[in-house]
XYZ file of C-alpha atoms in Angstrom:
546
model
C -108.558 -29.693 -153.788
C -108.087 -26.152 -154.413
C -110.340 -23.644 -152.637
C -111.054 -20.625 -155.016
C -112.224 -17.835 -154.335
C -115.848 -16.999 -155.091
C -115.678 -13.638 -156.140
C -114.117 -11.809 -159.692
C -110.441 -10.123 -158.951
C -111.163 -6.502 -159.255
C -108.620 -4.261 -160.576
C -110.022 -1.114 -160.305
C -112.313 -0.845 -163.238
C -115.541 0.781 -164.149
C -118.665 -1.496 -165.539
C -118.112 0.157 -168.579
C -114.264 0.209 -168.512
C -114.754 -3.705 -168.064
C -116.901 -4.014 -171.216
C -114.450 -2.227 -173.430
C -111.600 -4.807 -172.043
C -113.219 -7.540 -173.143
C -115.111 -6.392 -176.351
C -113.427 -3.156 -177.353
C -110.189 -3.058 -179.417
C -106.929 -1.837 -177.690
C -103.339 -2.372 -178.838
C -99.479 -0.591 -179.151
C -98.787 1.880 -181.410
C -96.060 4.520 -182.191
C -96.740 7.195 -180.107
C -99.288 5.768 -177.582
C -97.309 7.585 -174.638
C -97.411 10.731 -175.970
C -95.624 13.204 -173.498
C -93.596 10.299 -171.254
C -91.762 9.699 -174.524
C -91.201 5.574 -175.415
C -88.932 2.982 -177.084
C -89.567 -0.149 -179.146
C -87.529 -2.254 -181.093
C -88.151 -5.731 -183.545
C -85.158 -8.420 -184.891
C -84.952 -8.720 -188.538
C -85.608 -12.446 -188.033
C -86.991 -14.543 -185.035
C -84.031 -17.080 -184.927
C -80.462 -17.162 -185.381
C -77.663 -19.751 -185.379
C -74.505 -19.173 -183.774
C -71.593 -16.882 -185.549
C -74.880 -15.041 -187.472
C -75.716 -11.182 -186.600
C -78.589 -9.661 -185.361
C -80.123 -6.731 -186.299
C -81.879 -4.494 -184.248
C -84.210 -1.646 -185.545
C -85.268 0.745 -182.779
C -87.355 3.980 -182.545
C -87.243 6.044 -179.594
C -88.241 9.682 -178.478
C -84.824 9.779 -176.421
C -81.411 9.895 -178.374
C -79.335 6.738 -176.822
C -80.476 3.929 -175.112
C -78.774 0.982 -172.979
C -79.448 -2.442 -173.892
C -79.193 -5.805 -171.862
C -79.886 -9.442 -173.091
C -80.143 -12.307 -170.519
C -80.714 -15.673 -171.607
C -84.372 -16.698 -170.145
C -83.999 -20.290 -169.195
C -83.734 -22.621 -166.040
C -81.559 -19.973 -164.961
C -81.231 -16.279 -165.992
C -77.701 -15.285 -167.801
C -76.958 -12.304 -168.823
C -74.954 -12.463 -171.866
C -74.530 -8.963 -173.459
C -74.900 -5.011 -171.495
C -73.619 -2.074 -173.144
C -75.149 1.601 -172.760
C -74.814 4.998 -174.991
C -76.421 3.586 -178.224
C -77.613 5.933 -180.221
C -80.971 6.396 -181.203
C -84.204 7.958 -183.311
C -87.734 8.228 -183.718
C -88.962 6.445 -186.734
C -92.360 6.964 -188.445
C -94.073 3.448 -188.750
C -96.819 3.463 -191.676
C -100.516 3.216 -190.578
C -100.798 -0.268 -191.526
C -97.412 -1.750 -190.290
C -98.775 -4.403 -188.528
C -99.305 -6.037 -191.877
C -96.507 -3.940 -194.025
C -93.822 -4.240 -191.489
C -92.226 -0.932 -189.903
C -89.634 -0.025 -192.089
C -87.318 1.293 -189.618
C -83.512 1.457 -190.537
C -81.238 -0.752 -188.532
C -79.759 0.729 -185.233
C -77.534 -1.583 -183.749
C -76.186 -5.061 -184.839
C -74.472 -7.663 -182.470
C -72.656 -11.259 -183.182
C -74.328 -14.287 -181.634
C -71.486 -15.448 -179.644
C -70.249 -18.924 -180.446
C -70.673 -20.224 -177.010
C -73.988 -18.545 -176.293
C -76.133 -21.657 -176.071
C -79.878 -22.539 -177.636
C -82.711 -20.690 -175.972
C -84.438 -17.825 -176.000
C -82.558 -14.080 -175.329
C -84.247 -12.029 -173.846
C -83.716 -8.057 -174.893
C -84.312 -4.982 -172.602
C -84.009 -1.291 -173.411
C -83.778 1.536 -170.990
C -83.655 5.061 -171.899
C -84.480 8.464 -170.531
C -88.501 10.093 -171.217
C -88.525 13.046 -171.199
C -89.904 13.423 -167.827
C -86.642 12.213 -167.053
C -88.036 9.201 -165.702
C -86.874 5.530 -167.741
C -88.866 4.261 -170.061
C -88.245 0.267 -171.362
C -88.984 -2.382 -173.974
C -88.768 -5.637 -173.918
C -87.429 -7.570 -176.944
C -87.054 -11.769 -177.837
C -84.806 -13.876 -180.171
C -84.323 -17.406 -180.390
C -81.075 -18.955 -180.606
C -81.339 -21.643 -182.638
C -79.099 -25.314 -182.697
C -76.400 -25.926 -184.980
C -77.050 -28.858 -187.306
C -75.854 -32.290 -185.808
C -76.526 -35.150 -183.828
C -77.907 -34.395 -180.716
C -78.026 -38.032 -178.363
C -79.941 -36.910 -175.143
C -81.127 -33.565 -175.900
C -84.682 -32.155 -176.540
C -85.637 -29.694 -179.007
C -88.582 -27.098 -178.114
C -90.102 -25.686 -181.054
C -91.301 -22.188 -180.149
C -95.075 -21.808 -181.471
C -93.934 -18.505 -183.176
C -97.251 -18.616 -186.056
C -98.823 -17.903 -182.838
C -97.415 -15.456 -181.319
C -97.523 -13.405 -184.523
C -101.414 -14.081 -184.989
C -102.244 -12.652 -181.548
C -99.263 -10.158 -181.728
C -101.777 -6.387 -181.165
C -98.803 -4.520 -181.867
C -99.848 -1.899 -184.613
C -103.532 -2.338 -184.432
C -104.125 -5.127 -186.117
C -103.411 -9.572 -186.042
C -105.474 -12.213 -187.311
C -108.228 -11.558 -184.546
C -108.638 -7.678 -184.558
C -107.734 -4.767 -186.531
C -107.478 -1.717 -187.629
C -107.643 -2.627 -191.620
C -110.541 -2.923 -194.551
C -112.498 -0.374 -195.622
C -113.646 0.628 -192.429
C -110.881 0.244 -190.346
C -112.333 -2.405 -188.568
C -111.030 -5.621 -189.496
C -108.894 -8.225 -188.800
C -105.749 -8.416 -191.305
C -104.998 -11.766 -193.187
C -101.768 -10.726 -193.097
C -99.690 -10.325 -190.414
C -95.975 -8.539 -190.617
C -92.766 -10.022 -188.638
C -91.315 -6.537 -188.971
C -92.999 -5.085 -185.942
C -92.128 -5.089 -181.895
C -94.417 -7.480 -179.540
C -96.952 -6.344 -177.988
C -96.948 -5.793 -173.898
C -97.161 -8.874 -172.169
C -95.490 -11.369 -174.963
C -91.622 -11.098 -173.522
C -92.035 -11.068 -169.923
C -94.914 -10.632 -167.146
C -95.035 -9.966 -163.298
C -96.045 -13.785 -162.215
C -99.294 -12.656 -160.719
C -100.854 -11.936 -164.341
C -104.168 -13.663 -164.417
C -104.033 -16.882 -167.406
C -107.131 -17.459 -169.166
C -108.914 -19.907 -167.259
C -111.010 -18.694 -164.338
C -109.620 -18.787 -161.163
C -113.089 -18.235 -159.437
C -116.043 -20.262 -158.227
C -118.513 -19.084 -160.264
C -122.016 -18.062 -158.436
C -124.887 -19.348 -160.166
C -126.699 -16.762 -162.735
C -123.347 -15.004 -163.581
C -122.688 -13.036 -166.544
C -119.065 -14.347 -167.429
C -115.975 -12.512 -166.903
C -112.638 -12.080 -168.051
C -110.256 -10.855 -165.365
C -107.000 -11.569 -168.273
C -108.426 -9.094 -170.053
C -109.449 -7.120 -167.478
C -105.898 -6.809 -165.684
C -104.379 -6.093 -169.665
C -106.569 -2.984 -169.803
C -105.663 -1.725 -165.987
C -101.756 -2.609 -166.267
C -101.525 -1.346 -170.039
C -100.466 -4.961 -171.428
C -102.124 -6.078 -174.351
C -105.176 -7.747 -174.658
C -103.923 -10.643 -175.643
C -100.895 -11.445 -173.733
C -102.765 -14.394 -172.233
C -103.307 -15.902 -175.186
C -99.418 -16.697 -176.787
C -96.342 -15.113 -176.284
C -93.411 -16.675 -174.644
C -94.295 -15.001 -171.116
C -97.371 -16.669 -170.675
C -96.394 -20.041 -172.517
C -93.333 -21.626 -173.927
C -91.374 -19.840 -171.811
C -92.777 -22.386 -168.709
C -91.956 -25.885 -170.069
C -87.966 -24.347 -171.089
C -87.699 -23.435 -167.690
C -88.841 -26.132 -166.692
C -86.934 -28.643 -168.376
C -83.531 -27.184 -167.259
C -84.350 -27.273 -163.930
C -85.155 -30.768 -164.382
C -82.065 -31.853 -165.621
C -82.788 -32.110 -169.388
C -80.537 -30.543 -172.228
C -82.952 -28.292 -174.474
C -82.223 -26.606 -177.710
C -84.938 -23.969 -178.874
C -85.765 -23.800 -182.396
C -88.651 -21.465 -183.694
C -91.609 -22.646 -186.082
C -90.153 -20.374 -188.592
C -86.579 -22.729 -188.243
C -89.020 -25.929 -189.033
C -90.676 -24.368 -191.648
C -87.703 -23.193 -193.693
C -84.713 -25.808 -192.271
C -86.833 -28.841 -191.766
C -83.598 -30.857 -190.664
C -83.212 -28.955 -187.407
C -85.198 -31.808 -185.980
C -82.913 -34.497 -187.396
C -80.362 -34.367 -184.763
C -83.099 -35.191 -182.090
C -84.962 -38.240 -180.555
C -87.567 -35.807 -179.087
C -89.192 -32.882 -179.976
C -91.593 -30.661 -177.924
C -94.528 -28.480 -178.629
C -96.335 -26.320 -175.491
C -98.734 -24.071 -175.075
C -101.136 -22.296 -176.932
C -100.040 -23.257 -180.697
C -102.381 -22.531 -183.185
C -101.125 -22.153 -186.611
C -98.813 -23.701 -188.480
C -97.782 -24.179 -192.252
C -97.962 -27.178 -194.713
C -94.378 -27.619 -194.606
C -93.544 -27.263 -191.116
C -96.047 -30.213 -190.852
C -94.113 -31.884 -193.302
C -91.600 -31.654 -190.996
C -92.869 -33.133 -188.548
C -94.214 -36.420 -190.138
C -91.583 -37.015 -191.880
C -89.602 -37.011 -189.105
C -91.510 -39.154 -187.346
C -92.216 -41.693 -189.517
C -88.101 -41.966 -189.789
C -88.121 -42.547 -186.167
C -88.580 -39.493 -184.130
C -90.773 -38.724 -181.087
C -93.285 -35.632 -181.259
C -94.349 -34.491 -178.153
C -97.251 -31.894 -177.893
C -98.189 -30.611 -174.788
C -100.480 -27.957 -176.178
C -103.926 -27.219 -177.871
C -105.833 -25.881 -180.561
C -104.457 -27.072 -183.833
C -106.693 -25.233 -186.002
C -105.166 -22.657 -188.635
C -102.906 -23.657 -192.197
C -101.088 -20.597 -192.953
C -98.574 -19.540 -196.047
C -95.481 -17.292 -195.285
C -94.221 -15.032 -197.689
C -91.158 -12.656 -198.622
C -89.061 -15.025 -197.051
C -90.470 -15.904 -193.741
C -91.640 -11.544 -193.508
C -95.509 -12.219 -193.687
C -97.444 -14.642 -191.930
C -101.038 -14.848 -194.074
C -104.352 -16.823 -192.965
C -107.822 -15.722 -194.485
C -109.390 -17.458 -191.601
C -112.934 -16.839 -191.434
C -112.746 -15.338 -194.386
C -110.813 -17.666 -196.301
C -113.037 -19.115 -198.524
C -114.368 -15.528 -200.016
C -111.148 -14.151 -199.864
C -108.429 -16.462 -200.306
C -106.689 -16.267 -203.254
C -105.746 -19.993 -203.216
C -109.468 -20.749 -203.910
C -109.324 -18.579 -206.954
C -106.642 -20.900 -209.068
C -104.150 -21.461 -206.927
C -103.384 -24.578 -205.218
C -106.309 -25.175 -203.050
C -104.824 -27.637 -200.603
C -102.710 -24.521 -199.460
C -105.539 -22.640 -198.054
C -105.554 -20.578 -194.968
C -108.684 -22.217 -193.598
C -108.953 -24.510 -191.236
C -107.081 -28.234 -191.130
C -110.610 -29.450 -191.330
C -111.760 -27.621 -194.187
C -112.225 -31.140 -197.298
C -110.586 -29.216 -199.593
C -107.507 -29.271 -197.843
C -107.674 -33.019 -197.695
C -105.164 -32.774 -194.407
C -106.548 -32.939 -191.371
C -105.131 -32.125 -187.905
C -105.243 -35.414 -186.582
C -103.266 -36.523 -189.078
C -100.250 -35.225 -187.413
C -100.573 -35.072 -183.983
C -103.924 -37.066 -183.315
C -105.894 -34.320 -182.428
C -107.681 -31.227 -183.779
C -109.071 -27.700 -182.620
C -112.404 -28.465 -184.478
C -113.855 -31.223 -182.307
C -112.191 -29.927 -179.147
C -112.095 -25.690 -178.477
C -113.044 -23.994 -174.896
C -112.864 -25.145 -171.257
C -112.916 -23.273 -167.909
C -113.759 -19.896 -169.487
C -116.436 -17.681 -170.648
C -119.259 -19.566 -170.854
C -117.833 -22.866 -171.754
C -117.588 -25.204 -169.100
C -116.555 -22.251 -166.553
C -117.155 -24.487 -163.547
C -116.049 -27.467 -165.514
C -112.914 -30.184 -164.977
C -109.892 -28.223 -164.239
C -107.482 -31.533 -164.974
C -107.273 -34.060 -167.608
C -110.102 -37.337 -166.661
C -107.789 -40.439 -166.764
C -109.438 -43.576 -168.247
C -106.241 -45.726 -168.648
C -104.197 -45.382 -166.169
C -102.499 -48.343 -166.717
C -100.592 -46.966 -169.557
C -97.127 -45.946 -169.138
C -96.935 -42.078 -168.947
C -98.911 -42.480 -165.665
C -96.201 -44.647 -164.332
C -94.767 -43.277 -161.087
C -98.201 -41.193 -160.191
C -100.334 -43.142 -157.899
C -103.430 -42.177 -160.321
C -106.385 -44.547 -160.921
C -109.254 -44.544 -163.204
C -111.433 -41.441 -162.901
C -109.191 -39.415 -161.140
C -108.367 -36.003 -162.564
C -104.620 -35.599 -163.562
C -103.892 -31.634 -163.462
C -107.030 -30.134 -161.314
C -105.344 -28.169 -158.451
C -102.746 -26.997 -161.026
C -105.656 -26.490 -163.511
C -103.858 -27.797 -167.131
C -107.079 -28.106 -168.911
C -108.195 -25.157 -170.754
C -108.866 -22.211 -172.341
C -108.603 -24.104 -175.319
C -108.345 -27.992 -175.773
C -108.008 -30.743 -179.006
C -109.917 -33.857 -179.388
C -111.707 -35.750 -181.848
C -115.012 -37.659 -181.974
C -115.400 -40.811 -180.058
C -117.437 -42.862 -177.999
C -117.177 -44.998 -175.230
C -117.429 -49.179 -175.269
C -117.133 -50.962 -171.635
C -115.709 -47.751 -170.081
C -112.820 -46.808 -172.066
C -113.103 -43.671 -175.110
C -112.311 -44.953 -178.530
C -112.223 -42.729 -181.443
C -114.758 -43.674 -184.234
C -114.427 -44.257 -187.678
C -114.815 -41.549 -189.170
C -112.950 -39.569 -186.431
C -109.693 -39.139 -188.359
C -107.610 -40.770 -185.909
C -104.421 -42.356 -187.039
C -103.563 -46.076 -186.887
C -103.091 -47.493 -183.152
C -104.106 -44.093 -181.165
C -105.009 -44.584 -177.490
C -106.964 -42.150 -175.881
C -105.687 -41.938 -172.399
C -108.062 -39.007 -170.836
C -110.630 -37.188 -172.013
C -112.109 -34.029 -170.251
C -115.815 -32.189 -172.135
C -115.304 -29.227 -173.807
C -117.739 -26.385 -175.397
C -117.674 -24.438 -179.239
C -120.615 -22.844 -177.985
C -121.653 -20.565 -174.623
C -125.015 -21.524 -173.821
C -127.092 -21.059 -171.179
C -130.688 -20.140 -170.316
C -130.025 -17.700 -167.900
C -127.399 -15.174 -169.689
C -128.493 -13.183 -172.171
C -126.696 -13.096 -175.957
C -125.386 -9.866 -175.251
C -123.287 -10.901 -172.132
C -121.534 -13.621 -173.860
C -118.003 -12.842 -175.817
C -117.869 -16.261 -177.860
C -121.180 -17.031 -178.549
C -122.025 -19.749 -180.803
C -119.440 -18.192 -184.222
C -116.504 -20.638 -183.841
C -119.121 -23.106 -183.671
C -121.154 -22.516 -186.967
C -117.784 -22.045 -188.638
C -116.696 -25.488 -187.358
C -120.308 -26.777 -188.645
C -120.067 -24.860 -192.189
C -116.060 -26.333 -192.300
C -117.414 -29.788 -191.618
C -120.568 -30.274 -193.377
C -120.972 -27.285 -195.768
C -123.323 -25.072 -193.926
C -123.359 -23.279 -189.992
C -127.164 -24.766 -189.641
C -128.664 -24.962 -186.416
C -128.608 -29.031 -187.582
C -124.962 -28.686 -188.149
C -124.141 -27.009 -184.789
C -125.807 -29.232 -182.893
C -123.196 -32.029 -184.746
C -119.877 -30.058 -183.447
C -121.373 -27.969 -180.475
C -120.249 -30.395 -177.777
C -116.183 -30.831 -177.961
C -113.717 -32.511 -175.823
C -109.904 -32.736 -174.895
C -107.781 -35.935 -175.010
C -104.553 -37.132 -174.072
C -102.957 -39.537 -176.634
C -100.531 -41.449 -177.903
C -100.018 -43.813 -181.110
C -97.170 -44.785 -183.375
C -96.376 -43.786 -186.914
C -93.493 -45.561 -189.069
C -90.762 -45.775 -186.868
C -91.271 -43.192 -184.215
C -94.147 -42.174 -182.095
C -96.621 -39.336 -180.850
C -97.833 -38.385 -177.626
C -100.324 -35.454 -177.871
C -101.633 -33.562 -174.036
C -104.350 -31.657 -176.226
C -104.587 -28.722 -174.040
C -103.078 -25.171 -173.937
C -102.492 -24.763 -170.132
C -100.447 -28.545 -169.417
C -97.847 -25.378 -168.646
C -99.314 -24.084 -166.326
C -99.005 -27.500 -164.096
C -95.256 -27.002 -165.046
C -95.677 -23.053 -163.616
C -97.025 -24.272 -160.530
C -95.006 -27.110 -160.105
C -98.046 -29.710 -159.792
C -95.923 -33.278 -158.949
C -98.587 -35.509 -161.301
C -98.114 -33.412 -164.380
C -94.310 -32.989 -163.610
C -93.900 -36.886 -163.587
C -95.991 -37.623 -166.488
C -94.016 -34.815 -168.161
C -90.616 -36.408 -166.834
C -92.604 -40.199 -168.291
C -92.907 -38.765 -171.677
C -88.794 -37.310 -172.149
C -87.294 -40.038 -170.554
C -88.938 -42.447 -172.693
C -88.245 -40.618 -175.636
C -85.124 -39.907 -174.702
C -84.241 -43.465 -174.238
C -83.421 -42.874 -170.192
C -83.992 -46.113 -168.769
């Protein structure tokens, strides 16, 4: 077993320094480096096929600027360099992280015919004006052309996600810097805007969510992620999304295994549902949170045709709408049922709550087996921070164990630590040893739960005051209110105490195999042999590899 260390990383903070990185609100803006002078730049669109053009929209405080893109895969290829473009500073409106920037276009480039599916990653170099470079770091997907595609994998990049958590501009669906008071978190969320620090790459040392630390008894909980964001100047949340921190791990992956993988974005599924058609397998990682109606359409209906949906990721939690074309990502949240105009005659079923909300009539498990709402936080915080850092295996018989040596009760995942920060599972209960989900649970037809690990909606302890805790009991009494109409202390007590599963059950003529946690990646990151070779089980069956 891993031995961890039983002291907090400390990156050269204050007490109070350390308090404002977890609870205070810090993000990118135009202008933040004031004298050193600074570049950014956003992509008109997220994903583009070959033969299409991208535009890129760039301020800067220095006049030109060289640009190179390598494609970020099992390999690094740089596919594009050129220097001398010229640039401008360009005023962003105060609220552009919901409006969008505005900028004029600066530079536009073909995507080569023969540059192949994945993500591209952009830098930006140019002078400050201490004379001294100054850089940003840009990402577009390239996305498949239609066809068959015998043998290959599609990825589906959890870009909802990444735009939720996205700090660039002051404000995403967590945080903000909008309302009345300036103090809110925006429903809206613009496309139009750079990423924040963190989201494109990061040095390989940059602390993930889950602790990494023994925890001595009595402690007041700590977040070195957010910690190390605040003393590097990355943004707070470039442990939670991003392709750095997630997607970016299984793609590398993947090639280096051997497989063929295209890379679509959610924003391709959503709008071009027939990307997937082409494919016998289809992949989900990481940390993917929200999604629309239709790109779940997408994905049962292509499953019940036949296909295989493969999500190695957690916390399935948020509907959202997108609007002016694919410009706007909107979800209420919280705040949906006050605020949403769906609930005010629109069509309800369209609501940015949560999956589990009844008036949605859709939830999570519907798709992929599992939901946020009965799973939520592991290994951090106060939930479960000395708890299971791998997947508990209760069938090992079954075959995506094949090949691992594991047995029942072992822990699939621990030294490599895949489960956490945040987990899905459902309700169940346990006959002669072995989880089964209960009736009410939601569970489709035929799903086997193959591990199941505890998780937490709520930090509690006796010994740590309210004020020292960052989640608290909220996400909890939402879940309650979202389940069973109120966030009563009766309620909580119902949805409190969640879980993670792995799982896998059949629908129509294809198939779904669901590792409900965020951080399977990060077995893939530290190349952990059991998760590698149930990860290998999974394609190659999919695939049709004998």
């Amino acid at each position: 077993m891993t031995h961890l260390p039983t002291e907090f990383p400390d990156f050269g903070l204050t007490p109070e320094q350390r308090r404002h990185a977890v609870r205070g609100h810090y993000y990118e803006w135009p202008g933040m480096d004031g004298e050193r002078g600074e570049i950014w730049c956003y992509s008109d669109r997220f994903s583009y096929r070959p033969g299409e053009t991208v535009t890129l929209h760039v301020s800067s405080t220095a006049p030109s600027f060289g640009m190179t893109i390598i494609r970020d895969g099992g390999t690094e290829t740089k596919v594009f360099e050129k220097s001398g473009i010229a640039a401008r500073w360009q005023d962003s409106p105060d609220q552009c992280s919901a409006e969008g920037c505005g900028w004029e276009a600066s530079f536009e480039f073909r995507v080569d015919g023969d540059w192949p599916s994945g993500a591209y990653r952009v830098t930006l170099t140019a002078s400050g004006r201490d004379g001294k470079p100054i850089q940003c770091h840009h990402l577009f997907i390239v996305s498949p052309q239609a066809g068959k595609k015998p043998g290959r994998v599609l990825q589906v990049a959890a870009t909802g996600t990444w735009l939720a958590y996205n700090t660039w501009g002051g404000s995403n669906h967590y945080q903000g810097i909008t309302g009345p008071d300036r103090n809110q978190y925006s429903p809206i969320v613009s496309t139009q805007r750079p990423w924040c620090r963190g989201f494109v790459v990061l040095p390989r040392d940059a602390p993930r969510v889950p602790l990494e630390v023994a925890v001595p008894p009595k402690t007041v909980p700590r977040y070195p992620h957010m910690e190390w964001a605040l003393a590097t100047g990355h943004s707070k949340k470039y442990a939670s999304s991003g392709w750095a921190s997630y997607d970016s791990h299984f793609f590398r992956f993947a090639e280096r295994a051997g497989y063929a993988v295209d890379l679509a974005s959610q924003h391709d599924l959503h709008f071009s549902p027939d990307i997937l058609d082409g494919y016998d397998c289809a992949v989900f990682v990481g940390h993917d949170e929200y999604w629309t109606w239709e790109m779940r359409d997408a994905v049962d209906n292509y499953v019940e045709r036949g296909g295989h949906a493969t999500r190695f990721a957690g916390n399935f939690m948020w509907q959202t709408r997108l609007e002016d074309e694919g410009r706007r990502q909107v979800c209420y949240k919280y705040r949906a049922r006050a605020e949403d105009p769906a609930y005010r005659g629109g069509d309800v079923t369209r609501a940015t709550n949560s999956w589990e909300a009844p008036e949605i009539g859709r939830p999570g498990s519907a798709t992929f087996g599992l939901n946020a709402t009965r799973g939520l936080y592991a290994g951090w915080g106060g939930c479960a921070p000395r708890g299971v850092r791998g997947f508990p295996v209760y069938r090992p018989e079954h075959w995506a164990f094949a090949g691992t040596g594991i047995y029942y009760g072992d822990l699939l995942g621990a030294d490599s630590h895949v489960y956490g920060y945040e987990v899905d599972g459902l309700d169940f209960e346990i006959r002669g040893g072995l989880p089964y989900p209960t009736a009410h649970s939601g569970a489709p037809d035929g799903l086997q739960v193959l591990a199941v690990g505890m998780a937490s909606q709520v930090e509690e302890s006796a010994d740590i005051p309210i004020e020292d805790q960052f989640l608290t009991d909220e996400d909890g009494r939402f879940s309650a209110e979202t389940l069973f109409g109120e966030g009563s202390d009766a309620n909580l007590e119902k949805v409190k105490r969640g879980n993670g599963m792995i799982v896998n059950f059949p629908r129509g003529k294809g198939e779904v195999f669901h590792a409900g946690s965020c951080e399977w990646v990060a077995g893939l990151l530290r190349q952990d042999p059991m998760v590698e070779r149930v990860t290998k089980n999974v394609l190659d069956r999919y695939l049709g590899k004998p």
